[in-house]
Short mmCIF file of C-alpha atoms and ligand atoms in Angstrom, two decimals:
data_model
loop_
_atom_site.label_atom_id
_atom_site.label_comp_id
_atom_site.label_asym_id
_atom_site.label_seq_id
_atom_site.Cartn_x
_atom_site.Cartn_y
_atom_site.Cartn_z
CA MET A 261 151.61 134.95 181.25
CA GLY A 262 148.76 133.27 182.63
CA THR A 263 148.78 130.14 184.09
CA CYS A 264 147.73 126.69 182.67
CA GLU A 265 144.37 126.56 184.81
CA GLU A 266 143.86 130.18 183.63
CA PHE A 267 143.35 129.35 180.39
CA TYR A 268 140.99 125.82 180.24
CA SER A 269 139.29 127.99 182.50
CA THR A 270 139.10 131.00 179.80
CA ASN A 271 138.76 128.56 176.29
CA SER A 272 136.07 126.75 175.94
CA PRO A 273 136.94 123.11 174.73
CA PRO A 274 136.20 121.87 170.85
CA ASN A 275 132.86 121.39 169.69
CA ASP A 276 133.48 117.20 169.21
CA TYR A 277 135.65 117.68 172.63
CA GLU A 278 133.61 114.64 174.24
CA GLU A 279 133.74 112.73 171.18
CA LYS A 280 137.50 112.76 170.57
CA GLN A 281 138.13 111.93 174.27
CA LYS A 282 135.41 109.58 174.01
CA LEU A 283 138.15 108.02 171.42
CA LEU A 284 141.30 108.23 173.10
CA ARG A 285 139.84 106.61 176.06
CA GLU A 286 138.92 103.41 174.33
CA PHE A 287 142.03 103.71 171.63
CA CYS A 288 144.39 103.53 175.35
CA GLU A 289 141.72 101.23 177.08
CA LEU A 290 142.04 98.39 174.14
CA HIS A 291 146.05 99.15 174.08
CA ILE A 292 146.87 98.52 177.96
CA LYS A 293 145.11 94.88 178.04
CA ASN A 294 148.01 94.09 175.69
CA LYS A 295 151.00 95.80 177.79
CA GLN A 296 152.16 98.02 174.37
CA TYR A 297 154.02 100.57 174.49
CA ILE A 298 152.05 103.40 173.47
CA VAL A 299 153.33 106.99 172.16
CA LEU A 300 151.68 110.20 171.38
CA ILE A 301 152.73 111.93 168.62
CA THR A 302 152.23 115.95 168.32
CA SER A 303 152.73 117.01 164.76
CA GLY A 304 151.69 120.27 162.38
CA GLY A 305 151.41 123.75 164.15
CA THR A 306 148.42 125.24 166.31
CA THR A 307 146.64 128.64 164.62
CA VAL A 308 146.18 131.18 166.46
CA PRO A 309 142.57 133.08 165.37
CA LEU A 310 142.49 137.01 165.59
CA GLU A 311 138.20 137.16 165.57
CA HIS A 312 135.51 134.95 167.17
CA ASN A 313 134.34 134.41 163.67
CA THR A 314 137.70 133.54 162.35
CA VAL A 315 138.54 134.98 159.27
CA ARG A 316 142.10 135.58 160.05
CA PHE A 317 144.63 133.78 162.07
CA VAL A 318 148.26 134.07 162.69
CA ASP A 319 149.99 130.64 162.06
CA ASN A 320 153.47 128.81 161.24
CA PHE A 321 155.56 126.90 159.35
CA SER A 322 155.30 122.65 160.30
CA GLY A 323 154.15 120.67 158.01
CA GLY A 324 154.16 117.61 160.03
CA VAL A 325 156.67 115.91 158.27
CA ARG A 326 158.45 114.98 161.57
CA GLY A 327 155.24 113.71 163.23
CA ALA A 328 153.93 111.85 160.19
CA ALA A 329 156.97 110.28 159.48
CA SER A 330 157.66 109.55 162.82
CA ALA A 331 154.51 107.95 163.10
CA GLU A 332 155.39 105.05 160.25
CA TYR A 333 158.36 104.32 161.91
CA PHE A 334 157.27 103.94 165.64
CA LEU A 335 154.06 101.44 164.10
CA LYS A 336 157.22 99.78 162.93
CA SER A 337 158.56 99.03 166.23
CA GLY A 338 155.66 97.80 167.29
CA TYR A 339 154.07 100.44 169.01
CA ALA A 340 150.49 101.51 169.21
CA VAL A 341 150.56 105.85 167.81
CA ILE A 342 148.11 108.79 168.93
CA PHE A 343 148.05 110.92 166.07
CA LEU A 344 147.57 114.27 167.29
CA HIS A 345 148.00 116.57 164.36
CA ARG A 346 146.80 119.73 162.59
CA LEU A 347 143.99 119.49 160.21
CA LYS A 348 145.57 118.80 156.69
CA SER A 349 148.95 118.84 157.81
CA LEU A 350 151.13 115.68 156.76
CA GLU A 351 149.31 112.58 157.57
CA PRO A 352 151.28 109.06 157.99
CA PHE A 353 151.28 107.15 154.59
CA THR A 354 149.26 109.29 152.79
CA ARG A 355 152.11 111.73 153.02
CA HIS A 356 154.00 110.17 150.23
CA PHE A 357 150.93 110.61 148.01
CA SER A 358 150.54 113.72 147.88
CA GLY A 359 150.03 116.60 144.86
CA GLN A 360 151.06 115.39 141.37
CA LYS A 361 152.55 112.61 142.67
CA PHE A 362 150.22 110.95 143.28
CA LEU A 363 147.89 111.31 139.98
CA GLU A 364 152.10 110.70 138.59
CA MET A 365 151.66 107.04 139.91
CA LEU A 366 148.44 106.21 138.19
CA ASP A 367 147.28 104.29 134.57
CA LEU A 368 144.24 105.59 133.33
CA ASP A 369 142.50 102.45 130.99
CA GLU A 370 139.37 104.66 129.10
CA LYS A 371 138.26 100.59 127.58
CA GLN A 372 138.44 98.89 130.92
CA SER A 373 136.92 101.35 132.85
CA SER A 374 139.62 101.27 135.19
CA ILE A 375 143.06 102.63 136.85
CA LYS A 376 145.72 101.07 138.14
CA VAL A 377 148.89 101.86 139.67
CA LYS A 378 151.74 102.46 136.36
CA SER A 379 154.12 99.58 137.11
CA THR A 380 157.51 101.19 138.07
CA PHE A 381 155.61 102.58 140.75
CA VAL A 382 154.66 99.12 142.59
CA ASP A 383 157.52 98.66 144.59
CA THR A 384 157.41 101.75 146.37
CA VAL A 385 153.43 101.44 146.35
CA ALA A 386 153.10 98.45 148.42
CA PRO A 387 155.03 98.28 151.01
CA ILE A 388 153.06 101.57 152.10
CA LEU A 389 149.82 100.18 151.53
CA ARG A 390 151.11 97.05 153.42
CA SER A 391 151.99 99.26 156.13
CA TYR A 392 148.66 101.22 156.41
CA LYS A 393 146.67 98.57 156.05
CA ALA A 394 148.59 96.51 158.84
CA ALA A 395 148.13 99.87 160.76
CA GLN A 396 144.43 100.11 160.11
CA GLU A 397 143.49 96.45 160.31
CA GLY A 398 145.43 96.36 163.34
CA GLY A 399 143.73 99.17 165.32
CA LYS A 400 147.27 100.64 165.89
CA ILE A 401 146.95 104.39 164.79
CA LEU A 402 144.56 106.86 166.29
CA TYR A 403 143.74 110.25 164.18
CA ILE A 404 142.73 113.07 166.47
CA ASN A 405 143.13 116.77 164.55
CA PHE A 406 143.22 120.25 166.24
CA THR A 407 143.88 123.12 164.45
CA THR A 408 143.74 126.31 167.32
CA LEU A 409 146.23 126.35 169.88
CA SER A 410 142.80 125.68 172.36
CA GLU A 411 141.55 122.51 170.46
CA TYR A 412 145.45 122.13 170.93
CA PHE A 413 145.60 122.54 174.33
CA TRP A 414 142.06 120.37 175.10
CA LEU A 415 143.05 117.69 173.12
CA LEU A 416 146.25 116.72 174.82
CA ARG A 417 145.26 117.19 178.02
CA ALA A 418 142.96 114.58 177.09
CA ALA A 419 145.31 112.69 175.56
CA CYS A 420 147.66 112.22 178.29
CA GLU A 421 144.60 111.50 180.82
CA SER A 422 144.11 108.48 179.06
CA LEU A 423 147.51 107.10 178.86
CA TYR A 424 148.04 108.15 182.86
CA ASP A 425 147.41 104.24 183.43
CA PHE A 426 150.29 103.14 180.46
CA GLY A 427 152.65 104.84 183.25
CA PRO A 428 156.51 104.05 181.47
CA HIS A 429 155.16 102.20 179.21
CA ALA A 430 153.12 105.67 177.36
CA LEU A 431 156.23 107.48 175.17
CA LEU A 432 155.25 111.04 174.29
CA TYR A 433 156.46 112.65 171.27
CA LEU A 434 156.27 116.41 171.28
CA ALA A 435 157.07 117.57 167.80
CA ALA A 436 154.42 120.13 167.08
CA ALA A 437 155.17 123.56 167.17
CA VAL A 438 152.57 125.32 169.74
CA SER A 439 152.22 129.12 168.95
CA ASP A 440 153.75 130.92 172.29
CA PHE A 441 151.74 134.16 171.43
CA PHE A 442 147.75 134.40 171.55
CA VAL A 443 144.37 136.37 171.61
CA PRO A 444 143.23 135.80 174.94
CA PRO A 445 139.34 135.18 173.97
CA ASN A 446 138.27 138.05 176.29
CA GLU A 447 140.43 140.66 174.29
CA MET A 448 139.37 139.32 170.64
CA ALA A 449 136.69 140.96 168.19
CA THR A 450 134.05 139.19 167.53
CA HIS A 451 133.35 140.02 163.71
CA LYS A 452 135.43 140.25 160.97
CA ILE A 453 138.28 143.07 161.81
CA GLN A 454 137.38 145.72 159.53
CA SER A 455 140.16 147.72 157.31
CA GLY A 456 138.31 150.97 157.20
CA SER A 457 138.86 150.77 161.16
CA GLY A 458 142.54 151.65 160.32
CA PRO A 459 145.67 149.21 161.25
CA PRO A 460 144.53 146.97 163.77
CA LYS A 461 146.15 147.14 167.22
CA ILE A 462 146.55 143.59 168.74
CA GLN A 463 148.22 142.99 171.85
CA LEU A 464 149.26 138.93 172.07
CA GLN A 465 150.32 137.65 175.25
CA LEU A 466 152.47 134.38 176.45
CA VAL A 467 151.07 130.94 176.39
CA PRO A 468 151.86 129.09 178.92
CA LYS A 469 154.40 126.44 178.69
CA LEU A 470 152.28 122.95 178.38
CA LEU A 471 155.41 120.58 179.55
CA ALA A 472 155.27 121.67 183.57
CA PRO A 473 151.54 120.18 183.88
CA ILE A 474 152.21 117.08 181.44
CA VAL A 475 155.56 116.32 183.85
CA ASN A 476 154.07 116.51 186.90
CA ASN A 477 150.75 115.94 186.90
CA TRP A 478 149.36 114.32 183.88
CA VAL A 479 151.82 111.76 182.62
CA PRO A 480 154.40 111.96 185.67
CA ASN A 481 155.68 107.74 184.61
CA ALA A 482 155.93 108.49 180.89
CA PHE A 483 159.15 109.06 178.43
CA ILE A 484 158.87 112.80 177.69
CA VAL A 485 160.70 113.84 174.63
CA SER A 486 160.28 117.68 173.46
CA PHE A 487 161.80 119.18 170.97
CA LYS A 488 163.12 122.80 170.48
CA LEU A 489 163.70 124.71 167.22
CA GLU A 490 165.34 127.51 166.69
CA THR A 491 166.72 129.34 163.66
CA ASP A 492 170.50 130.85 165.59
CA GLU A 493 172.65 127.96 165.86
CA ASN A 494 174.62 129.71 168.73
CA ILE A 495 171.49 129.05 171.60
CA LEU A 496 170.57 126.20 170.33
CA ILE A 497 171.99 123.30 173.28
CA SER A 498 171.61 126.61 175.93
CA LYS A 499 167.88 126.80 175.12
CA SER A 500 167.42 122.39 174.75
CA ARG A 501 169.40 122.22 177.99
CA GLY A 502 167.28 125.24 179.45
CA ALA A 503 163.98 123.52 178.74
CA LEU A 504 165.49 119.76 179.81
CA ASN A 505 166.75 121.53 183.36
CA LYS A 506 163.39 123.30 183.77
CA TYR A 507 160.67 120.32 183.03
CA LYS A 508 163.05 117.66 184.14
CA HIS A 509 161.74 115.24 181.72
CA ASN A 510 163.80 113.37 179.57
CA LEU A 511 164.88 113.89 176.42
CA VAL A 512 164.57 117.82 174.00
CA ILE A 513 165.48 117.39 170.57
CA GLY A 514 167.29 120.55 169.32
CA ASN A 515 167.07 121.39 165.41
CA MET A 516 167.73 124.04 163.43
CA LEU A 517 164.69 125.13 161.04
CA GLN A 518 167.25 125.52 157.41
CA THR A 519 168.67 122.03 158.87
CA ARG A 520 165.99 120.41 160.09
CA ARG A 521 165.42 117.27 157.60
CA THR A 522 169.46 115.86 158.14
CA ARG A 523 170.40 116.67 161.51
CA VAL A 524 169.67 117.23 165.23
CA ILE A 525 171.16 117.01 168.22
CA PHE A 526 169.89 114.68 171.40
CA VAL A 527 169.90 116.50 174.84
CA SER A 528 169.27 114.71 177.95
CA PRO A 529 170.43 114.93 181.24
CA ASP A 530 173.91 113.45 181.09
CA ASN A 531 174.31 113.56 177.51
CA GLN A 532 174.58 115.37 174.25
CA GLU A 533 174.59 113.64 170.40
CA GLU A 534 174.30 115.10 167.10
CA VAL A 535 171.85 112.12 164.61
CA LYS A 536 172.91 113.26 160.66
CA LEU A 537 172.31 111.19 158.30
CA SER A 538 175.46 110.86 156.06
CA ARG A 539 175.80 112.49 152.19
CA GLU A 540 174.76 108.42 151.21
CA GLN A 541 171.91 108.16 153.16
CA ILE A 542 170.58 112.15 151.59
CA ILE A 543 171.20 110.46 148.48
CA ASP A 544 169.48 106.80 149.46
CA GLY A 545 166.40 108.83 150.23
CA ILE A 546 167.15 108.08 153.61
CA GLU A 547 164.57 109.83 156.85
CA ILE A 548 166.02 111.15 159.60
CA GLU A 549 162.62 109.96 161.43
CA LYS A 550 164.13 106.66 161.36
CA LYS A 551 167.35 107.55 162.87
CA ILE A 552 165.45 109.45 165.85
CA VAL A 553 163.41 107.06 166.20
CA HIS A 554 164.74 104.33 166.44
CA LYS A 555 167.21 106.12 169.06
CA VAL A 556 164.75 107.11 170.85
CA VAL A 557 162.68 103.76 171.35
CA THR A 558 165.90 102.54 172.29
CA GLU A 559 166.09 105.43 174.90
CA HIS A 560 162.64 104.36 175.93
CA CYS A 561 163.21 100.83 176.66
CA LYS A 562 166.21 101.66 178.84
CA PHE A 563 163.80 104.21 180.44
CA ILE A 564 161.31 100.90 181.42
CA GLN A 565 163.70 98.51 182.29
CA LYS A 566 164.83 101.35 184.91
CA GLN A 567 161.60 101.57 186.21
CA SER A 568 161.02 97.50 186.66
O1 PMT B 163 157.07 119.77 160.36
P1 PMT B 163 158.15 119.91 160.55
O2 PMT B 163 157.93 121.13 159.02
O3 PMT B 163 158.78 118.86 160.17
O4 PMT B 163 158.99 120.53 161.62
C1 PMT B 163 159.15 120.38 162.25
C2 PMT B 163 159.72 121.27 163.88
C3 PMT B 163 160.64 121.73 163.64
C4 PMT B 163 158.38 121.53 163.61
C5 PMT B 163 160.04 120.15 164.82
O5 PMT B 163 160.76 118.94 164.84
C6 PMT B 163 160.32 120.69 166.20
O6 PMT B 163 160.95 121.30 166.96
N1 PMT B 163 159.18 120.98 166.75
C7 PMT B 163 159.26 121.79 168.25
C8 PMT B 163 158.72 122.93 167.77
C9 PMT B 163 159.43 124.06 168.95
O7 PMT B 163 160.62 124.31 169.19
O8 PMT B 163 158.39 124.52 169.91
P2 PMT B 163 158.58 125.23 171.14
O9 PMT B 163 159.82 126.13 171.19
O10 PMT B 163 157.54 126.46 171.12
O11 PMT B 163 158.52 124.46 172.54
C10 PMT B 163 159.64 123.58 172.71
C11 PMT B 163 158.40 122.26 173.63
O12 PMT B 163 157.82 122.05 174.22
C12 PMT B 163 157.89 121.73 172.27
O13 PMT B 163 157.94 120.44 172.36
C13 PMT B 163 156.59 122.05 172.55
O14 PMT B 163 155.25 120.47 172.36
C14 PMT B 163 156.49 122.03 174.15
N2 PMT B 163 155.32 123.73 174.63
C15 PMT B 163 155.35 124.21 173.41
C16 PMT B 163 154.72 125.18 174.02
C17 PMT B 163 153.81 125.34 175.11
N3 PMT B 163 152.25 126.15 174.86
N4 PMT B 163 153.62 123.93 175.54
C18 PMT B 163 154.81 123.61 175.28
O15 PMT B 163 155.05 122.40 176.94
#
């Protein structure tokens, strides 16, 4: 596996890198004045292109529910939010209106040439719209998107650099599903891989872990939460604890692919605790992110108190 430095020196920044870097800097400058708590949420999956002129890429399952839902609960808790997400994955607020659901909520009055929210949906839509407007008008959320693994690398580092001065008031909530394997640019085909040449032999390489520079160099004083996804329950805790021991950050939230909407495990240096939804809570439409964020915020506050 190459190092992070090698990755940055061989993968160019995205075309709009400077623009996004400036947005991050300005957002952080605005909020540091108010001694604001701030969270960087990463959300959705990264792609790994197979060609420079990309027609095909390797992707993963993550649709960004965890990140998008959590962003809403962090905003409710008073945090400013940097939402670093995969382009076209779910976003806070609009996630409630994806697909046909949105059109089902509307009524068209042809005579009046007007469109209204059906009365049965007003109670659902109004609070979401209210929270959305409060976040937008208060400048409480910054949306930054990525698609490829390399874009994610560059933008995550830029976000961390902007957060450095927040010290312990910064919280990192790394929920993105980041590819562990990639094709280095010097080994990537330039043009669309042709089927006429037979089955391609694509050698994927290991991606360096970003948690090490995040914890040691970029935001050493921040409260850092990573996630660990597994499909085999038998290794979930050991892998989560392994990550915590290796990178020495604050918290790992373990989850299983199959049950991630209803159950997670908080693994900290001195504790291990299951957080899950009861049957009643599931029926009532409670989201597990509400419980996760509540607990993370509590831990973050304790962490800040300890530092001061
Ligand atoms: O989007 P949803 O459908 O709602 O699903 C949410 C989720 C399952 C994707 C989320 O809850 C989750 O578990 N995200 C982390 C997935 C995972 O296991 O990632 P990982 O094992 O590859 O990485 C572990 C941690 O290291 C992650 O926090 C990641 O941000 C970090 N990492 C990963 C790769 C890399 N090169 N550097 C890193 O620092």
